[in-house]
Structure formats: structure tokens, C-alpha cells
Amino acid sequence: AAQTDCAIMLLGETGTGKGVMSKYIHENSKRAKEKFIELNCAALPENLLESELFGYEKGAFTGASNEGKKGLLEIAHNGTVFLDEIGEMPLQLQAKLLKVLDSGYLLRVGGTVYRKINVRIISATHRNLHEMMREGLFREDLFYRLNVVSVKIPPLRERGEEIIDIISHISAKANKTYRGSRANGDFWRRKKQKTNQPSSTKQEKRK
């Protein structure tokens, strides 16, 4: 999936590493030398989410910069945009995003000029989007635009022996960052036999 240029949707519980996976996909894609930008759709109110994603022209709203501002989609031209928690995006913005993906052109908030963009979208959610579509909370046409390839990421408790490799990688990265000498994979294999597995990568990183 990384080598293709299609949209990818990452599915899984919170903390299963969807953000890590999105970066891995970008770094192994044809767009690896271009920008990778991520945005959590649940972290901003609707008006700020719109201006962050699509940008705005000067004077578009009270408090807007006199010079206007590029949105993340425009900044990431030729690169990859990771939209985390896509299920939290309001319907109005879903429609605007769909139009951009269908046309390849973007209109900033308060603007009149359409700007050509070329980005790959990777999205992620822990929500049941099929249920949201039935309830009218998520657009079906946008779902199929984003879900060309879907990747379900299981929690660590379901990964069996794979957990050792993941923990070893996290430990090695921590050792390099903090110049430490935390336990290696052999230690964790012995420890795994005595303790329950964590359910998420976030829990493991806190140890």
C-alpha cells in the first residue's frame, strides 16, 4: 500500500500506533522526500479546523492575518496529509474535503481563487464509520474516497510474539534518545511470561 498513491484509512483502537503507521507509509512511498503533515480532527473546533486545513485569505474573519494563511493541504502539496480521528470531522467540512479530493483544487476560506494541490491522504479513526454513515454523521461518498485501502491495526494484546519486537524497538529508541541502557528483547521475552501484555503502544511507552 505504501508504494501506491491511493488513499489509505487506518482503523484501530486509540493507542494502537496509527500515527506511527502513517509515518511509515509516507516514508516508504514515492512522496517520502516531500512534506508529511498530520492534523487531529478532534483537537480543534469546526471554524479553526477549516482554516487550518484549507487556509484563509486576508480579512476572511475577525482576527485573520492581514497576509492570509496557507492551509495544511496547500502546505503539503506533493506530500502526504495524515488526518487523524477523521470520524470527528463535521459534515460541512467533509463536503469541502470531498470537493478538494475530487477536483484537485482548493479554495481558501474567504477566497475566490482555486489553487491546484496534489496530496495523498492517510486517515485514521477508532470510530465505526459504517454506523456513522447509517446515522447520517459521515458522508458515504467521502468514506469511499478515503477508504481505497483499509488497514486494521490490532491492539498489542492481540499481537502475540510480535509484541517483543515492538517493545525492543521502543526500548532501543529510548536508549538512543536518553543515552541509556534499558532492557533488550531477551529481557522482555522473560518478562512477558510473568506479566500481562499492555493493550496499547501508549501504555508501553509510559513504562
PDB file of C-alpha atoms in Angstrom:
ATOM      1  CA  ALA A   1       0.000   0.000   0.000  1.00  0.00           C
ATOM      2  CA  ALA A   2       2.881   2.372   0.758  1.00  0.00           C
ATOM      3  CA  GLN A   3       4.197   2.185  -2.830  1.00  0.00           C
ATOM      4  CA  THR A   4       0.855   3.051  -4.378  1.00  0.00           C
ATOM      5  CA  ASP A   5      -0.516   6.572  -4.325  1.00  0.00           C
ATOM      6  CA  CYS A   6      -4.039   5.727  -3.206  1.00  0.00           C
ATOM      7  CA  ALA A   7      -5.796   6.959  -0.071  1.00  0.00           C
ATOM      8  CA  ILE A   8      -5.399   4.742   2.978  1.00  0.00           C
ATOM      9  CA  MET A   9      -7.604   4.502   6.056  1.00  0.00           C
ATOM     10  CA  LEU A  10      -6.104   3.148   9.279  1.00  0.00           C
ATOM     11  CA  LEU A  11      -8.540   1.500  11.667  1.00  0.00           C
ATOM     12  CA  GLY A  12      -7.952   0.555  15.275  1.00  0.00           C
ATOM     13  CA  GLU A  13      -8.383   1.388  18.916  1.00  0.00           C
ATOM     14  CA  THR A  14      -6.830   4.509  20.419  1.00  0.00           C
ATOM     15  CA  GLY A  15      -3.146   3.917  21.125  1.00  0.00           C
ATOM     16  CA  THR A  16      -2.554   1.124  18.614  1.00  0.00           C
ATOM     17  CA  GLY A  17       0.025   3.127  16.662  1.00  0.00           C
ATOM     18  CA  LYS A  18      -1.974   4.582  13.765  1.00  0.00           C
ATOM     19  CA  GLY A  19       0.184   7.714  13.765  1.00  0.00           C
ATOM     20  CA  VAL A  20       3.368   5.628  13.655  1.00  0.00           C
ATOM     21  CA  MET A  21       1.943   3.576  10.802  1.00  0.00           C
ATOM     22  CA  SER A  22       1.016   6.679   8.805  1.00  0.00           C
ATOM     23  CA  LYS A  23       4.604   7.962   9.009  1.00  0.00           C
ATOM     24  CA  TYR A  24       5.927   4.554   7.992  1.00  0.00           C
ATOM     25  CA  ILE A  25       3.667   4.539   4.928  1.00  0.00           C
ATOM     26  CA  HIS A  26       4.801   8.039   3.932  1.00  0.00           C
ATOM     27  CA  GLU A  27       8.497   7.274   4.446  1.00  0.00           C
ATOM     28  CA  ASN A  28       8.212   4.226   2.200  1.00  0.00           C
ATOM     29  CA  SER A  29       6.178   5.916  -0.523  1.00  0.00           C
ATOM     30  CA  LYS A  30       7.103   7.814  -3.667  1.00  0.00           C
ATOM     31  CA  ARG A  31       6.365  11.017  -1.730  1.00  0.00           C
ATOM     32  CA  ALA A  32       8.925  10.282   1.012  1.00  0.00           C
ATOM     33  CA  LYS A  33      11.064  13.330   0.171  1.00  0.00           C
ATOM     34  CA  GLU A  34       8.066  15.657   0.369  1.00  0.00           C
ATOM     35  CA  LYS A  35       6.269  17.008   3.423  1.00  0.00           C
ATOM     36  CA  PHE A  36       4.339  14.834   5.877  1.00  0.00           C
ATOM     37  CA  ILE A  37       1.752  16.822   7.838  1.00  0.00           C
ATOM     38  CA  GLU A  38      -0.663  15.497  10.405  1.00  0.00           C
ATOM     39  CA  LEU A  39      -3.822  17.009  11.858  1.00  0.00           C
ATOM     40  CA  ASN A  40      -6.059  15.674  14.605  1.00  0.00           C
ATOM     41  CA  CYS A  41      -9.612  16.453  13.526  1.00  0.00           C
ATOM     42  CA  ALA A  42     -10.853  16.098  17.109  1.00  0.00           C
ATOM     43  CA  ALA A  43      -8.434  18.661  18.532  1.00  0.00           C
ATOM     44  CA  LEU A  44      -9.930  21.826  17.021  1.00  0.00           C
ATOM     45  CA  PRO A  45     -13.397  23.414  16.837  1.00  0.00           C
ATOM     46  CA  GLU A  46     -15.005  23.482  13.400  1.00  0.00           C
ATOM     47  CA  ASN A  47     -14.041  27.054  12.427  1.00  0.00           C
ATOM     48  CA  LEU A  48     -10.377  26.570  13.359  1.00  0.00           C
ATOM     49  CA  LEU A  49     -10.260  23.143  11.737  1.00  0.00           C
ATOM     50  CA  GLU A  50     -11.476  24.652   8.469  1.00  0.00           C
ATOM     51  CA  SER A  51      -8.870  27.429   8.440  1.00  0.00           C
ATOM     52  CA  GLU A  52      -6.068  25.044   9.454  1.00  0.00           C
ATOM     53  CA  LEU A  53      -6.923  22.562   6.728  1.00  0.00           C
ATOM     54  CA  PHE A  54      -7.934  24.847   3.866  1.00  0.00           C
ATOM     55  CA  GLY A  55      -6.230  28.122   4.786  1.00  0.00           C
ATOM     56  CA  TYR A  56      -7.776  31.595   4.545  1.00  0.00           C
ATOM     57  CA  GLU A  57      -7.414  34.894   2.721  1.00  0.00           C
ATOM     58  CA  LYS A  58      -6.702  38.190   4.467  1.00  0.00           C
ATOM     59  CA  GLY A  59      -9.760  39.644   6.158  1.00  0.00           C
ATOM     60  CA  ALA A  60     -11.639  36.347   5.912  1.00  0.00           C
ATOM     61  CA  PHE A  61     -12.773  36.636   9.531  1.00  0.00           C
ATOM     62  CA  THR A  62     -12.136  38.662  12.676  1.00  0.00           C
ATOM     63  CA  GLY A  63      -8.579  38.098  13.838  1.00  0.00           C
ATOM     64  CA  ALA A  64      -7.397  36.761  10.499  1.00  0.00           C
ATOM     65  CA  SER A  65      -3.833  37.604   9.462  1.00  0.00           C
ATOM     66  CA  ASN A  66      -3.509  40.558   7.117  1.00  0.00           C
ATOM     67  CA  GLU A  67      -1.458  38.350   4.826  1.00  0.00           C
ATOM     68  CA  GLY A  68      -3.767  35.366   4.827  1.00  0.00           C
ATOM     69  CA  LYS A  69      -2.500  31.866   5.542  1.00  0.00           C
ATOM     70  CA  LYS A  70      -1.872  28.643   3.655  1.00  0.00           C
ATOM     71  CA  GLY A  71      -3.782  25.620   4.901  1.00  0.00           C
ATOM     72  CA  LEU A  72      -2.147  22.284   5.659  1.00  0.00           C
ATOM     73  CA  LEU A  73      -3.428  20.777   2.408  1.00  0.00           C
ATOM     74  CA  GLU A  74      -1.713  23.546   0.469  1.00  0.00           C
ATOM     75  CA  ILE A  75       1.491  23.373   2.512  1.00  0.00           C
ATOM     76  CA  ALA A  76       1.691  19.613   1.933  1.00  0.00           C
ATOM     77  CA  HIS A  77       1.499  19.959  -1.871  1.00  0.00           C
ATOM     78  CA  ASN A  78       3.068  16.834  -3.450  1.00  0.00           C
ATOM     79  CA  GLY A  79       3.355  15.256   0.016  1.00  0.00           C
ATOM     80  CA  THR A  80       1.130  13.419   2.469  1.00  0.00           C
ATOM     81  CA  VAL A  81      -1.521  14.628   4.902  1.00  0.00           C
ATOM     82  CA  PHE A  82      -2.497  12.415   7.820  1.00  0.00           C
ATOM     83  CA  LEU A  83      -5.996  13.179   9.113  1.00  0.00           C
ATOM     84  CA  ASP A  84      -6.306  11.534  12.497  1.00  0.00           C
ATOM     85  CA  GLU A  85      -9.744  10.995  14.044  1.00  0.00           C
ATOM     86  CA  ILE A  86     -11.427  11.635  10.693  1.00  0.00           C
ATOM     87  CA  GLY A  87     -14.717  10.497  12.219  1.00  0.00           C
ATOM     88  CA  GLU A  88     -14.802  13.721  14.238  1.00  0.00           C
ATOM     89  CA  MET A  89     -14.793  15.980  11.173  1.00  0.00           C
ATOM     90  CA  PRO A  90     -18.064  17.962  10.902  1.00  0.00           C
ATOM     91  CA  LEU A  91     -20.300  17.210   7.915  1.00  0.00           C
ATOM     92  CA  GLN A  92     -19.808  20.646   6.346  1.00  0.00           C
ATOM     93  CA  LEU A  93     -16.052  20.165   6.256  1.00  0.00           C
ATOM     94  CA  GLN A  94     -16.473  16.609   4.993  1.00  0.00           C
ATOM     95  CA  ALA A  95     -18.251  18.037   1.948  1.00  0.00           C
ATOM     96  CA  LYS A  96     -15.489  20.609   1.402  1.00  0.00           C
ATOM     97  CA  LEU A  97     -12.759  17.985   1.724  1.00  0.00           C
ATOM     98  CA  LEU A  98     -14.550  15.709  -0.742  1.00  0.00           C
ATOM     99  CA  LYS A  99     -14.714  18.524  -3.293  1.00  0.00           C
ATOM    100  CA  VAL A 100     -10.961  19.097  -2.970  1.00  0.00           C
ATOM    101  CA  LEU A 101     -10.205  15.397  -3.389  1.00  0.00           C
ATOM    102  CA  ASP A 102     -12.499  15.086  -6.408  1.00  0.00           C
ATOM    103  CA  SER A 103     -11.288  18.218  -8.207  1.00  0.00           C
ATOM    104  CA  GLY A 104      -7.697  18.579  -7.063  1.00  0.00           C
ATOM    105  CA  TYR A 105      -8.353  22.269  -6.402  1.00  0.00           C
ATOM    106  CA  LEU A 106      -8.643  24.097  -3.091  1.00  0.00           C
ATOM    107  CA  LEU A 107     -10.486  27.287  -2.165  1.00  0.00           C
ATOM    108  CA  ARG A 108      -9.248  29.091   0.925  1.00  0.00           C
ATOM    109  CA  VAL A 109     -11.751  30.447   3.456  1.00  0.00           C
ATOM    110  CA  GLY A 110     -12.901  33.830   2.141  1.00  0.00           C
ATOM    111  CA  GLY A 111     -11.122  33.259  -1.157  1.00  0.00           C
ATOM    112  CA  THR A 112     -12.164  33.410  -4.803  1.00  0.00           C
ATOM    113  CA  VAL A 113      -9.140  31.762  -6.423  1.00  0.00           C
ATOM    114  CA  TYR A 114      -8.928  27.987  -6.728  1.00  0.00           C
ATOM    115  CA  ARG A 115      -5.440  26.602  -6.099  1.00  0.00           C
ATOM    116  CA  LYS A 116      -4.262  23.297  -7.550  1.00  0.00           C
ATOM    117  CA  ILE A 117      -2.954  20.807  -4.997  1.00  0.00           C
ATOM    118  CA  ASN A 118      -1.641  17.259  -5.169  1.00  0.00           C
ATOM    119  CA  VAL A 119      -1.622  15.413  -1.855  1.00  0.00           C
ATOM    120  CA  ARG A 120      -2.004  11.872  -0.636  1.00  0.00           C
ATOM    121  CA  ILE A 121      -4.461  11.440   2.216  1.00  0.00           C
ATOM    122  CA  ILE A 122      -3.995   8.938   5.008  1.00  0.00           C
ATOM    123  CA  SER A 123      -6.819   8.983   7.524  1.00  0.00           C
ATOM    124  CA  ALA A 124      -7.429   7.178  10.782  1.00  0.00           C
ATOM    125  CA  THR A 125     -10.265   6.546  13.178  1.00  0.00           C
ATOM    126  CA  HIS A 126     -11.315   4.390  16.105  1.00  0.00           C
ATOM    127  CA  ARG A 127     -14.985   5.064  15.315  1.00  0.00           C
ATOM    128  CA  ASN A 128     -17.369   2.769  13.432  1.00  0.00           C
ATOM    129  CA  LEU A 129     -17.806   4.816  10.260  1.00  0.00           C
ATOM    130  CA  HIS A 130     -20.346   2.385   8.778  1.00  0.00           C
ATOM    131  CA  GLU A 131     -22.609   3.050  11.736  1.00  0.00           C
ATOM    132  CA  MET A 132     -21.979   6.789  11.456  1.00  0.00           C
ATOM    133  CA  MET A 133     -22.961   6.671   7.773  1.00  0.00           C
ATOM    134  CA  ARG A 134     -26.228   4.933   8.672  1.00  0.00           C
ATOM    135  CA  GLU A 135     -26.891   7.690  11.211  1.00  0.00           C
ATOM    136  CA  GLY A 136     -26.066  10.419   8.704  1.00  0.00           C
ATOM    137  CA  LEU A 137     -22.976  11.560  10.614  1.00  0.00           C
ATOM    138  CA  PHE A 138     -20.387  10.672   7.976  1.00  0.00           C
ATOM    139  CA  ARG A 139     -20.647  11.041   4.213  1.00  0.00           C
ATOM    140  CA  GLU A 140     -20.680   7.778   2.312  1.00  0.00           C
ATOM    141  CA  ASP A 141     -19.032   9.314  -0.762  1.00  0.00           C
ATOM    142  CA  LEU A 142     -16.158  10.665   1.334  1.00  0.00           C
ATOM    143  CA  PHE A 143     -15.762   7.318   3.079  1.00  0.00           C
ATOM    144  CA  TYR A 144     -15.191   5.510  -0.201  1.00  0.00           C
ATOM    145  CA  ARG A 145     -12.824   8.269  -1.363  1.00  0.00           C
ATOM    146  CA  LEU A 146     -10.697   7.850   1.761  1.00  0.00           C
ATOM    147  CA  ASN A 147     -11.066   4.097   2.189  1.00  0.00           C
ATOM    148  CA  VAL A 148      -9.471   2.906  -1.057  1.00  0.00           C
ATOM    149  CA  VAL A 149      -7.209   0.710   1.068  1.00  0.00           C
ATOM    150  CA  SER A 150      -8.026  -0.005   4.704  1.00  0.00           C
ATOM    151  CA  VAL A 151      -5.532  -1.269   7.262  1.00  0.00           C
ATOM    152  CA  LYS A 152      -6.766  -2.577  10.589  1.00  0.00           C
ATOM    153  CA  ILE A 153      -4.178  -2.286  13.359  1.00  0.00           C
ATOM    154  CA  PRO A 154      -4.835  -4.723  16.226  1.00  0.00           C
ATOM    155  CA  PRO A 155      -4.048  -3.785  19.843  1.00  0.00           C
ATOM    156  CA  LEU A 156      -0.890  -5.250  21.381  1.00  0.00           C
ATOM    157  CA  ARG A 157      -2.890  -7.753  23.402  1.00  0.00           C
ATOM    158  CA  GLU A 158      -3.754  -9.481  20.117  1.00  0.00           C
ATOM    159  CA  ARG A 159      -0.277  -9.439  18.548  1.00  0.00           C
ATOM    160  CA  GLY A 160       1.305 -12.388  20.372  1.00  0.00           C
ATOM    161  CA  GLU A 161       5.056 -12.666  19.922  1.00  0.00           C
ATOM    162  CA  GLU A 162       5.118  -9.524  17.779  1.00  0.00           C
ATOM    163  CA  ILE A 163       4.894  -7.513  20.991  1.00  0.00           C
ATOM    164  CA  ILE A 164       8.537  -8.348  21.806  1.00  0.00           C
ATOM    165  CA  ASP A 165       9.791  -6.757  18.603  1.00  0.00           C
ATOM    166  CA  ILE A 166       7.677  -3.652  19.234  1.00  0.00           C
ATOM    167  CA  ILE A 167       8.901  -3.277  22.816  1.00  0.00           C
ATOM    168  CA  SER A 168      12.510  -3.865  21.767  1.00  0.00           C
ATOM    169  CA  HIS A 169      12.175  -1.132  19.131  1.00  0.00           C
ATOM    170  CA  ILE A 170      10.735   1.313  21.681  1.00  0.00           C
ATOM    171  CA  SER A 171      13.484   0.463  24.190  1.00  0.00           C
ATOM    172  CA  ALA A 172      16.232   0.909  21.583  1.00  0.00           C
ATOM    173  CA  LYS A 173      14.808   4.268  20.558  1.00  0.00           C
ATOM    174  CA  ALA A 174      14.645   5.387  24.219  1.00  0.00           C
ATOM    175  CA  ASN A 175      18.236   4.232  24.778  1.00  0.00           C
ATOM    176  CA  LYS A 176      19.420   6.301  21.825  1.00  0.00           C
ATOM    177  CA  THR A 177      17.427   9.377  22.813  1.00  0.00           C
ATOM    178  CA  TYR A 178      18.299   9.379  26.507  1.00  0.00           C
ATOM    179  CA  ARG A 179      21.696   7.634  26.241  1.00  0.00           C
ATOM    180  CA  GLY A 180      20.512   4.852  28.481  1.00  0.00           C
ATOM    181  CA  SER A 181      20.761   1.092  28.509  1.00  0.00           C
ATOM    182  CA  ARG A 182      17.248  -0.151  29.064  1.00  0.00           C
ATOM    183  CA  ALA A 183      16.411  -3.838  28.760  1.00  0.00           C
ATOM    184  CA  ASN A 184      16.711  -5.563  25.387  1.00  0.00           C
ATOM    185  CA  GLY A 185      14.408  -8.046  23.666  1.00  0.00           C
ATOM    186  CA  ASP A 186      15.607 -11.068  25.665  1.00  0.00           C
ATOM    187  CA  PHE A 187      14.702  -9.343  28.916  1.00  0.00           C
ATOM    188  CA  TRP A 188      11.228  -8.527  27.646  1.00  0.00           C
ATOM    189  CA  ARG A 189      10.674 -12.102  26.460  1.00  0.00           C
ATOM    190  CA  ARG A 190      11.322 -13.330  30.006  1.00  0.00           C
ATOM    191  CA  LYS A 191       9.202 -10.570  31.496  1.00  0.00           C
ATOM    192  CA  LYS A 192       6.299 -11.320  29.135  1.00  0.00           C
ATOM    193  CA  GLN A 193       5.969 -14.777  30.640  1.00  0.00           C
ATOM    194  CA  LYS A 194       5.324 -13.260  34.070  1.00  0.00           C
ATOM    195  CA  THR A 195       3.101 -10.277  33.301  1.00  0.00           C
ATOM    196  CA  ASN A 196       0.040  -9.408  31.265  1.00  0.00           C
ATOM    197  CA  GLN A 197       0.537  -7.642  27.966  1.00  0.00           C
ATOM    198  CA  PRO A 198      -0.268  -3.923  27.707  1.00  0.00           C
ATOM    199  CA  SER A 199      -3.184  -3.122  25.440  1.00  0.00           C
ATOM    200  CA  SER A 200      -1.633  -0.175  23.619  1.00  0.00           C
ATOM    201  CA  THR A 201       1.659   1.292  22.462  1.00  0.00           C
ATOM    202  CA  LYS A 202       0.933   4.397  24.550  1.00  0.00           C
ATOM    203  CA  GLN A 203       0.803   2.297  27.722  1.00  0.00           C
ATOM    204  CA  GLU A 204       4.117   0.672  26.807  1.00  0.00           C
ATOM    205  CA  LYS A 205       5.862   3.981  26.165  1.00  0.00           C
ATOM    206  CA  ARG A 206       4.850   5.209  29.645  1.00  0.00           C
ATOM    207  CA  LYS A 207       6.722   2.350  31.324  1.00  0.00           C
TER     208      LYS A 207
END
